[in-house]
Coordinates of C-alpha atoms in Angstrom, one line a residue:
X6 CA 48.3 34.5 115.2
X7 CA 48.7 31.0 113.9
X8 CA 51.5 29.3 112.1
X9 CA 50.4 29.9 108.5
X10 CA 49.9 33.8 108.9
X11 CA 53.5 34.3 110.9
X12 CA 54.5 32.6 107.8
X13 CA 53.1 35.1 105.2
X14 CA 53.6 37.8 107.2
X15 CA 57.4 37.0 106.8
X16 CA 57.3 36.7 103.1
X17 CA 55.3 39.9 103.0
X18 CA 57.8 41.6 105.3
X19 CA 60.8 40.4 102.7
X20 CA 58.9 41.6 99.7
X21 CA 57.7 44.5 100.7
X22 CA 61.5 45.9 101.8
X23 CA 62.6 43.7 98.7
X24 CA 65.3 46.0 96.2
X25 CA 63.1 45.1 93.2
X26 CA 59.5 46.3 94.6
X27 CA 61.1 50.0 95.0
X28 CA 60.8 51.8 92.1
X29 CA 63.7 52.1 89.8
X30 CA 65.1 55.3 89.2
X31 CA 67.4 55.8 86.5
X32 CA 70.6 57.8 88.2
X33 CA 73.3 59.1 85.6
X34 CA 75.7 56.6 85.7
X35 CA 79.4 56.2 87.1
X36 CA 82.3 57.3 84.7
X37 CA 83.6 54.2 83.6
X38 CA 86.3 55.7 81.3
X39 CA 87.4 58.7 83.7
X40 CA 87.1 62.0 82.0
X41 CA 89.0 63.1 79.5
X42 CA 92.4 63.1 79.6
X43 CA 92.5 60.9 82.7
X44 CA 94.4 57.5 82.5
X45 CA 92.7 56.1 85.6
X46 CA 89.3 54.4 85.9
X47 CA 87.2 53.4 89.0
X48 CA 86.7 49.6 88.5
X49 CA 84.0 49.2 90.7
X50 CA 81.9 51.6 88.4
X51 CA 78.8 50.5 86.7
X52 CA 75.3 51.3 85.5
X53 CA 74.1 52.8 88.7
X54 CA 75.8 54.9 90.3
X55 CA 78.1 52.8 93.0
X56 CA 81.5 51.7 94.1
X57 CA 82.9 48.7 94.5
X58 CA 81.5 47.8 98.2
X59 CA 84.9 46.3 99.5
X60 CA 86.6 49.8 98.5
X61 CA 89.1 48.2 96.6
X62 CA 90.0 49.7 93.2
X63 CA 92.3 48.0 90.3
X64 CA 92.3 50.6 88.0
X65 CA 95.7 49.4 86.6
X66 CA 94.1 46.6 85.4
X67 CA 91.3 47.8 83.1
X68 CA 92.9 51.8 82.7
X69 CA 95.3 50.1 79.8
X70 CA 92.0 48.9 77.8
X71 CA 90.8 52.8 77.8
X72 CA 94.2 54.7 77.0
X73 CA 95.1 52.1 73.8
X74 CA 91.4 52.1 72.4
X75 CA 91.2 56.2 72.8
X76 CA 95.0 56.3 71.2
X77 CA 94.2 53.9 68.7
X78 CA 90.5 53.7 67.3
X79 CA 91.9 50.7 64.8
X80 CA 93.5 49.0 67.9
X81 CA 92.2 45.5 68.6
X82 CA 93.0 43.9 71.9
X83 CA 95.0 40.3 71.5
X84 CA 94.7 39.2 75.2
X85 CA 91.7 39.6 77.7
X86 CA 91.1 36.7 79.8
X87 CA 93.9 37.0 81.9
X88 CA 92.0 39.7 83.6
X89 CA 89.7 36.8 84.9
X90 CA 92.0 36.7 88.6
X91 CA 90.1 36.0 92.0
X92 CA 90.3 39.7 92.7
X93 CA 88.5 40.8 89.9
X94 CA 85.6 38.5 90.3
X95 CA 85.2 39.6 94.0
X96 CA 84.7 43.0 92.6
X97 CA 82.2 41.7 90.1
X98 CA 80.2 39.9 92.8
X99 CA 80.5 43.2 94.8
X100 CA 78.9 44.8 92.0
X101 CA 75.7 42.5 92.4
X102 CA 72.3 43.6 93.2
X103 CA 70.7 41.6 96.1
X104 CA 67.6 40.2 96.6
X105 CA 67.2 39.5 92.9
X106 CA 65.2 37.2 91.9
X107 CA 66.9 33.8 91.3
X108 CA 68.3 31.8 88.5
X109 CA 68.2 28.2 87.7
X110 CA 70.0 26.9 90.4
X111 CA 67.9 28.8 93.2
X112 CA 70.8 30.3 94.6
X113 CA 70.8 33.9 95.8
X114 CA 73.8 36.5 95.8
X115 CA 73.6 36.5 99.7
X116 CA 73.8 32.5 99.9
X117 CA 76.7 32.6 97.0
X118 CA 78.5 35.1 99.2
X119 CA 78.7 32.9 102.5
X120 CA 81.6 30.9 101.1
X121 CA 82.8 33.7 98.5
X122 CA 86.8 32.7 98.8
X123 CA 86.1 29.1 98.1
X124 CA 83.4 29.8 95.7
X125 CA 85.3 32.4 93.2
X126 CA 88.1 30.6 93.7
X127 CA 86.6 27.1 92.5
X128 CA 85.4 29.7 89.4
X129 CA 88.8 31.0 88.6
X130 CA 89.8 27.8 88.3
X131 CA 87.1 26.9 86.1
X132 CA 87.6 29.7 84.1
X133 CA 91.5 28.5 83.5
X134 CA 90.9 25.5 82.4
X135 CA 88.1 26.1 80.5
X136 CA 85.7 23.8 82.3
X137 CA 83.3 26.5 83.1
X138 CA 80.0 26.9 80.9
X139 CA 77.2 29.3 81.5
X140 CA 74.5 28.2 82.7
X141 CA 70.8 28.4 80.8
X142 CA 68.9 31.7 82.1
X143 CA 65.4 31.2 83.1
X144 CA 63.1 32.4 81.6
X145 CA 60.2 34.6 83.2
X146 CA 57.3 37.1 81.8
X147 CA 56.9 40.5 83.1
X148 CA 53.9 43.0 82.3
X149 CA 55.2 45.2 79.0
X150 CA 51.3 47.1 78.5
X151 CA 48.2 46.1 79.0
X152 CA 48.3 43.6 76.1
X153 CA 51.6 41.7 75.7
X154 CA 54.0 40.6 78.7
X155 CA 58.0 41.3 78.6
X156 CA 60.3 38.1 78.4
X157 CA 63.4 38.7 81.0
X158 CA 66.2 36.3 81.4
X159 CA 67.4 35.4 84.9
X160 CA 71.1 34.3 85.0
X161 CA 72.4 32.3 87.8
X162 CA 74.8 34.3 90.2
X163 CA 77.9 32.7 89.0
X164 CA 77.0 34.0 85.4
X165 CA 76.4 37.8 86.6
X166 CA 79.6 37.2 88.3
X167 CA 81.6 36.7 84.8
X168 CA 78.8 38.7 82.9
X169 CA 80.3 41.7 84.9
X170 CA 83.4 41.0 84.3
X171 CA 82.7 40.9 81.0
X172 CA 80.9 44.2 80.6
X173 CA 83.6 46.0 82.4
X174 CA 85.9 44.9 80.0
X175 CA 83.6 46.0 77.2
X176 CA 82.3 48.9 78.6
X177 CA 86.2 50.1 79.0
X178 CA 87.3 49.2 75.3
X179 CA 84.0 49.8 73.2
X180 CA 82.9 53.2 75.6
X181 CA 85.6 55.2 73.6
X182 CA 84.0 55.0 70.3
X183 CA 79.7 55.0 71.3
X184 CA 78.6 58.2 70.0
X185 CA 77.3 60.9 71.7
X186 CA 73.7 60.1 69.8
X187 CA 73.5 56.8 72.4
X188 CA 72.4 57.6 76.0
X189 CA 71.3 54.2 76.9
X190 CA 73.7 52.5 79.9
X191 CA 76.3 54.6 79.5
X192 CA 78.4 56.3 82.3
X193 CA 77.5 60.1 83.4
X194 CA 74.3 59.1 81.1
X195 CA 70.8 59.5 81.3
X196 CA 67.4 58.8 80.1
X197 CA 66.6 62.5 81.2
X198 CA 69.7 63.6 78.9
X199 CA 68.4 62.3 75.8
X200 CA 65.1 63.8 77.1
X201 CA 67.2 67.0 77.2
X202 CA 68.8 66.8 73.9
X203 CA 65.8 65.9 72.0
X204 CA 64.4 69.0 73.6
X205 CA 67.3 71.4 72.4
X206 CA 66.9 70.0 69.1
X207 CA 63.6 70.6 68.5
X208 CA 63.2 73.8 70.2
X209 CA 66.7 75.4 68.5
X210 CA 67.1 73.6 65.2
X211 CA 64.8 73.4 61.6
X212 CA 62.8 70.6 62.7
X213 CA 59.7 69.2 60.5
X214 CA 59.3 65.6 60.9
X215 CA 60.0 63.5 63.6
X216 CA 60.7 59.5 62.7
X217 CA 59.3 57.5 65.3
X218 CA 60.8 53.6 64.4
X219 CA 60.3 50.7 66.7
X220 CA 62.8 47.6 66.2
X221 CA 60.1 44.9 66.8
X222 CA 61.6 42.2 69.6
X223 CA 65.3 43.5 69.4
X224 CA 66.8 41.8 72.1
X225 CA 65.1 38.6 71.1
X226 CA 66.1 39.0 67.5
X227 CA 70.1 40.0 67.7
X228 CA 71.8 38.1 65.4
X229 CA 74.3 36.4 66.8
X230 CA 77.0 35.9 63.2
X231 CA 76.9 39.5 63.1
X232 CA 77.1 40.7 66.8
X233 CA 80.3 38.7 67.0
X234 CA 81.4 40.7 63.8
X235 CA 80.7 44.0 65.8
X236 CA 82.6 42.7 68.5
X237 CA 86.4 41.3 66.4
X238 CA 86.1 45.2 65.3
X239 CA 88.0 45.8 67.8
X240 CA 88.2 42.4 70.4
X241 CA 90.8 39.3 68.3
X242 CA 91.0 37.6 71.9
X243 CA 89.8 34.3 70.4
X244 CA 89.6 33.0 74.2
X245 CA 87.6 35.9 74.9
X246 CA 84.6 35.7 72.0
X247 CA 84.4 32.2 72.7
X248 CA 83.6 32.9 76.3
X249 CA 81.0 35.7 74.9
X250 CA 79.6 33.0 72.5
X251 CA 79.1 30.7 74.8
X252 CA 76.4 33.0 77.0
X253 CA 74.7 34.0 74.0
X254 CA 73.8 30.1 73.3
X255 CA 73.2 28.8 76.7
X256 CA 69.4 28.3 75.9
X257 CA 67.0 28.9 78.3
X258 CA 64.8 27.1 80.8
X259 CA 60.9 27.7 80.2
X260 CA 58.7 25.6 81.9
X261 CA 61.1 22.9 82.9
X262 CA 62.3 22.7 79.4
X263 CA 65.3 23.9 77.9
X264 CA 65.1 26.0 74.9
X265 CA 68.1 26.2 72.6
X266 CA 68.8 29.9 71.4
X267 CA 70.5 30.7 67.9
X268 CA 69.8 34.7 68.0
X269 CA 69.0 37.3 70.7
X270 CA 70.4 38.2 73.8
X271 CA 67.9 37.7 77.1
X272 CA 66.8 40.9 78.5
X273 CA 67.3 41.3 82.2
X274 CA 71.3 39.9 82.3
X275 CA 74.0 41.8 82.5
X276 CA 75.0 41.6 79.1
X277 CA 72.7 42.3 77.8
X278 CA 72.7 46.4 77.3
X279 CA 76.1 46.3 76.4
X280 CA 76.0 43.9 73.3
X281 CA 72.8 46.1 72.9
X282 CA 75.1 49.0 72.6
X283 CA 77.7 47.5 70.2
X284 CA 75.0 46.0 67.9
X285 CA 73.6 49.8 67.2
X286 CA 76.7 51.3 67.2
X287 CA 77.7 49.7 64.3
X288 CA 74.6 48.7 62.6
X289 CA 72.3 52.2 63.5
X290 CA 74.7 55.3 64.7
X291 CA 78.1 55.1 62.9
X292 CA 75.5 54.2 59.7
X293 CA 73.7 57.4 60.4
X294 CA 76.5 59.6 61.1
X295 CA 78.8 58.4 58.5
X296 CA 76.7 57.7 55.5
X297 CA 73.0 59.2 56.1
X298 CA 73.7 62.5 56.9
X299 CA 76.3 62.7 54.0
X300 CA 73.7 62.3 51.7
X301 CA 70.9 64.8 52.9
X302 CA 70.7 68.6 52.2
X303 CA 68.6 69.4 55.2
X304 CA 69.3 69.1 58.7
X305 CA 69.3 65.7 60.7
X306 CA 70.0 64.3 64.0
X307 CA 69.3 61.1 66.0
X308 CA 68.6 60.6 69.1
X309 CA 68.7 57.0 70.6
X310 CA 68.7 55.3 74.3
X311 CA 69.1 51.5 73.7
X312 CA 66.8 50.2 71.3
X313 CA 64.5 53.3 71.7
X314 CA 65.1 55.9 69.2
X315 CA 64.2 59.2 67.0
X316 CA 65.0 60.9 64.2
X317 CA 64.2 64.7 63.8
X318 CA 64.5 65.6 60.1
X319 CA 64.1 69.4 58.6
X320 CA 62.8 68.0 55.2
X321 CA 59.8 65.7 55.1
X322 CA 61.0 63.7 52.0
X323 CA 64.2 62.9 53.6
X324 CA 62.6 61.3 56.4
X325 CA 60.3 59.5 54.0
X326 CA 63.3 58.4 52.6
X327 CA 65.2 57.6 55.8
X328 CA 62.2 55.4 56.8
X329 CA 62.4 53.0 53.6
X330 CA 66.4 52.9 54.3
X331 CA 66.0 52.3 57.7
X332 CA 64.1 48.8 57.1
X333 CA 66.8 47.9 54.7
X334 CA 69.4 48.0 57.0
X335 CA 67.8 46.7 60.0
X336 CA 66.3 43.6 58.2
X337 CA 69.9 43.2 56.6
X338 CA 71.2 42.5 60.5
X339 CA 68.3 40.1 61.2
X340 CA 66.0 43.3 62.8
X341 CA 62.8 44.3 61.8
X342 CA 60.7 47.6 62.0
X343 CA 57.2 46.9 63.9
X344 CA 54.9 48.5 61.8
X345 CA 52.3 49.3 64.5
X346 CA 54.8 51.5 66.9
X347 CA 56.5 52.7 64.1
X348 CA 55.6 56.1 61.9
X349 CA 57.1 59.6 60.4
X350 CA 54.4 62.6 61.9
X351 CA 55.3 66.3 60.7
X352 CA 56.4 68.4 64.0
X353 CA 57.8 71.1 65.3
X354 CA 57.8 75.0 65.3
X355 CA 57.0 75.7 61.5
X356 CA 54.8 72.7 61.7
X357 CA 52.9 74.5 64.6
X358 CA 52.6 78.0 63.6
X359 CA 51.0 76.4 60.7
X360 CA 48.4 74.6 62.7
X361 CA 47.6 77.8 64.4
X362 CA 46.6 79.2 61.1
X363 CA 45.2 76.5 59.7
X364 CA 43.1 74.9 62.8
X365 CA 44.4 71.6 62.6
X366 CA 45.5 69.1 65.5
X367 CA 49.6 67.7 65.4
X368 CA 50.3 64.6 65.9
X369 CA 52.8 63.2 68.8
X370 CA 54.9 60.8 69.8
X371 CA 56.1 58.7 72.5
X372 CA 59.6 58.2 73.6
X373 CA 61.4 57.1 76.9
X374 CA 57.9 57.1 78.5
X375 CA 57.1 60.7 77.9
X376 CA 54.1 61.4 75.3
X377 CA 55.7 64.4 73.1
X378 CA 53.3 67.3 71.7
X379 CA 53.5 70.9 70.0
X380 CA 53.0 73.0 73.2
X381 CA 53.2 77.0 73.3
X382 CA 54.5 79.2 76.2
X383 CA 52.9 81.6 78.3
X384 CA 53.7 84.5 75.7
X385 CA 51.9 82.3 73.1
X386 CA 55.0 80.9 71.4
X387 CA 56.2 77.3 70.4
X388 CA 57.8 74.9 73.1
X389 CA 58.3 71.4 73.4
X390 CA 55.5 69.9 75.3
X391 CA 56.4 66.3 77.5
X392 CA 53.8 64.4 79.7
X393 CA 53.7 60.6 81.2
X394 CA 52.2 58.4 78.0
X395 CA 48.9 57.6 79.0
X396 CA 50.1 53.9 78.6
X397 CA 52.6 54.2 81.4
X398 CA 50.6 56.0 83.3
X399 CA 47.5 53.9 83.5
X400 CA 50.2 51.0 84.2
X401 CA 51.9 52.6 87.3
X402 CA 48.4 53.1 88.9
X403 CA 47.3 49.3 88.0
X404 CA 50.5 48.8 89.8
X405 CA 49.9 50.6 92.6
X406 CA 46.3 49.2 93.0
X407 CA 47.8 45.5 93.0
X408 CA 50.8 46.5 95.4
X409 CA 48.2 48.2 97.8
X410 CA 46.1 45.4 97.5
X411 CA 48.4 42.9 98.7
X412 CA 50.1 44.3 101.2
X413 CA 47.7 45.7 103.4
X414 CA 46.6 42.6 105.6
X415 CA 50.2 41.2 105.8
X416 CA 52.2 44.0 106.9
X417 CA 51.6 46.7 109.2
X418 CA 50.4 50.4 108.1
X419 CA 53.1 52.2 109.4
X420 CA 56.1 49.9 107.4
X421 CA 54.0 49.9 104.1
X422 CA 53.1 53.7 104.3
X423 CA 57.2 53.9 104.3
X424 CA 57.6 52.3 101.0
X425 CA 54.6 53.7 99.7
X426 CA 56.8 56.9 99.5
X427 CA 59.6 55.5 98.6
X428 CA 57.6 54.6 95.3
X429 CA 55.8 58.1 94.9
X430 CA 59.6 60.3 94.9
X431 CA 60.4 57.7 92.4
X432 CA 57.8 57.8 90.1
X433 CA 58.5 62.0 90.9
X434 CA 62.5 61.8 90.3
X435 CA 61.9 60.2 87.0
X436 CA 58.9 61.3 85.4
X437 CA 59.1 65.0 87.3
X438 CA 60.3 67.0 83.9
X439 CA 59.2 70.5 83.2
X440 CA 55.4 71.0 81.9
X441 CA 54.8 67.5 83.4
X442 CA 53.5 68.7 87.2
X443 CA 49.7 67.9 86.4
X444 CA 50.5 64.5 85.3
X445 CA 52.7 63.9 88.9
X446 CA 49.8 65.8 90.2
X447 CA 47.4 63.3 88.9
X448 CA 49.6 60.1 90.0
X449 CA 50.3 61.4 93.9
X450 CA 46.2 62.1 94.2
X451 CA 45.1 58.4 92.7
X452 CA 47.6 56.8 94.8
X453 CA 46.0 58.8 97.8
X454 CA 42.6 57.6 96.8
X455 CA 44.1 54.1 96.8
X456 CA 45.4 53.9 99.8
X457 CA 42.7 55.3 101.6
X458 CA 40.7 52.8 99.9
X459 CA 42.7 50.0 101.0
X460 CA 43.4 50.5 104.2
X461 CA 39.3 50.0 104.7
X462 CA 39.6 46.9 103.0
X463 CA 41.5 45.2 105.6
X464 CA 38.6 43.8 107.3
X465 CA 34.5 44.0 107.4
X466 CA 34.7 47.2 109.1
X467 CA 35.8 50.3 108.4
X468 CA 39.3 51.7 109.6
X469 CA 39.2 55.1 108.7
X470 CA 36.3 57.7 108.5
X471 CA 37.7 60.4 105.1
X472 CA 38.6 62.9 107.9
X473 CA 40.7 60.4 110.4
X474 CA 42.4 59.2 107.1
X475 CA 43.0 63.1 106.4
X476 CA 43.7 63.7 110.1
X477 CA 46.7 60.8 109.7
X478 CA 48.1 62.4 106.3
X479 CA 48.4 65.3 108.2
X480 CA 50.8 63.5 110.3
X481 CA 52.5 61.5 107.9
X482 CA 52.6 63.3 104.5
X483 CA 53.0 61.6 101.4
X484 CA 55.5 63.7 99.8
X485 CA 54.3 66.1 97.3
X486 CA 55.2 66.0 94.0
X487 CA 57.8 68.0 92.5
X488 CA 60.1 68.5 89.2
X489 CA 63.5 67.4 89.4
X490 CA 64.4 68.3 85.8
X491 CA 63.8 71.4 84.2
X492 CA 64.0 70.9 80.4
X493 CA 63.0 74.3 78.8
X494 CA 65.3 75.2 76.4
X495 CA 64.7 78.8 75.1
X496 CA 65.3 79.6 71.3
X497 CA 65.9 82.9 69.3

């Protein structure tokens, strides 16, 4: 094997194994707050579920944040960034994801952690005296569908450093007053709770119509003037939204060039989900709740995870309604409706048991990755129907096919055929909901084909006769799909 090939056979070897090739499978989340009536919090919590890898816990530091904001929903904090001490920006690094992909400054989390002491202590410092500025993210495009491409922000490791510590401190103070209508990034939630809830809404409640709104670019189309408003709601640590403001216009790097940034918040930092999560607290749910349902005579509810969200309405001309107020108030905050992704379809039972009489086809929807139809039971009555959107799915095959394709000359069958697995129980742990078993069906069978297709590609001649490659399955099973979240919600 020459020199060039031991090379590539390394990098394969590291990307392969790499944290962000296995598929990502959203866990409910670690309670930040504690439950109820409990005054201490795990610091080391966050999105995923996970501790703080040292084991060290300063709950006494952020628990105070959580008790005054739950005792005082008016209450806004004076003092913040004294919280900033060399121990808590250990945890924060602790809280890191390795073998990320890189910012600016092309240093990883493992090479910033081989003088940690030194390093966070240099950043404290910083921090005191004010000397420290974020650095601009770089900027990098990731496949969104097969026609448009997804623009992520890559922060250097320093930056996540403080951008954790910043989201704790957020999460803790602005956690008491999210809604139970948001389900996006938020501890002991889910994307398959919101899946779960829109179910029991649908199936239990006088749904008709279904409003199915897409905020067009939302994280590159915050604005800035009023996400600071949403934040001195309940933050008047001047110190504190400074340190938030400068992160927000650190630019980015495209290119080689550096791109100032008046709105938007980069997707794929830290901060991101969070100042997400404020935004539409106060611009979308409290607006809902507070004003729009005062005003209707029928039945309502929201359901949102991020910037993804659905309204189920029980009168039609309410949601019509909703729909013309809803591009009001979003274009009011600098946020616009995408008119392609966005429409208000009758559904549900009534809707159905029409359909039946009158012969005509329902529409659906899609939301959290999950295609959403009028579906009947085995007795011949009305259930919720969920299956992988045929957009997703003809993505994570695509996927697959380019993964497979890459990897089969430069790393061995027997490593690859371990992550290959790895990928199929994640694609089964999220997507395996109830009445979706032909679509993980569907998913384990094409990947099957694939890989016995690529593993006679590796050469001019053929590896594998159909029944050797059977012969080896046998031996080493892929593992069968399988639902990890039953969803039927029986009605009266």
């Amino acid at each position: 094997m020459s020199m060039h090939q031991q090379e590539l056979k390394g990098e394969a070897l590291q990307t392969v194994f790499r944290q962000s090739d296995l598929p990502v499978i959203p866990l409910k989340q670690s309670n930040v707050c504690g439950g109820k009536g409990q005054a201490g919090i795990r610091l080391g919590a966050r999105d995923t579920t996970s501790g703080h890898r040292a084991g060290t816990t300063l709950s006494t530091k952020l628990a105070p944040l959580t008790n005054r904001a739950r005792g005082n929903r008016k209450y806004k904090f004076m003092t913040l960034m004294h919280l900033f001490t060399e121990e808590f920006l250990k945890v924060c690094y602790g809280d890191l994801k390795k073998k990320k992909s890189l910012g600016i400054d092309g240093v990883s989390v493992e090479e910033y952690g081989e003088n940690l002491e030194e390093n966070i202590k240099d950043l404290a410092v910083r921090m005191r005296a004010w000397e420290y500025k974020p650095s601009p993210v770089k900027r990098v495009y990731i496949p969104k569908d097969e026609h448009s491409k997804r623009p992520l922000g890559i922060p250097t490791v320093e930056d996540k450093i403080v951008g954790m510590g910043i989201k704790k401190i957020l999460d803790e103070i602005f956690e008491v007053d999210f809604m139970d209508v948001s389900y996006g990034f938020r501890s002991k939630r889910s994307c398959h709770d919101a899946l779960n809830k829109l179910d029991k809404t649908i199936m239990t409640k006088p749904i008709n119509c279904v409003v199915d709104m897409d905020i067009e670019k939302f994280f590159d189309t915050i604005n800035h003037e009023w996400l600071m408003k949403c934040l001195k709601e309940r933050i008047a640590d001047p110190n504190f939204l400074r340190l938030i403001g400068r992160f927000l216009t650190a630019g980015m790097i495209e290119e080689g060039k550096l791109i100032e940034t008046d709105k938007g918040t980069p997707q794929g930092g830290i901060l991101s989900p969070v100042l997400a999560n404020i935004y539409l607290h106060y611009i979308l749910d409290l607006w809902f709740e507070k004003k729009i349902k005062k005003q209707l005579k029928g039945y309502a509810e929201l359901n949102r995870y991020c910037d993804d969200f659905v309204c189920c309405f029980q009168s039609g001309g309410e949601a019509k309604k909703f729909g013309e107020l809803l591009k009001e108030r979003l274009e009011k905050f600098g946020l616009k409706i995408s008119e392609k992704k966005s429409r208000i379809i009758e559904f549900g039972r009534h809707v159905w048991e029409q359909s039946q009489k009158d012969g005509r086809e329902i529409s659906t929807f899609n939301f959290l990755g999950f295609t959403h139809y009028c579906d009947r039971t085995r007795k011949g009555k009305f259930k919720l129907g969920r299956k992988t959107a045929s957009v997703k799915f003809r993505r994570k095959m695509k996927d697959m096919n380019e993964w497979l394709k890459a990897i089969r000359n430069v790393v061995e069958l027997k490593q690859w055929w371990q992550v290959l697995k790895q990928k199929l129980v994640g694609h089964y742990v999220y997507y395996g909901v109830s009445g979706n078993m032909p679509n993980i069906n569907r998913f384990y069978k094409g990947c099957s084909k694939l890989a016995y297709k690529w593993i006679n590609r590796r050469s001019q001649k053929k590896s594998y006769s159909f029944e050797q490659f059977c012969r080896f399955v046998k031996y080493n099973p892929l593992p069968k799909p399988k639902i990890y979240h039953p969803m039927y919600t029986l009605s009266s």
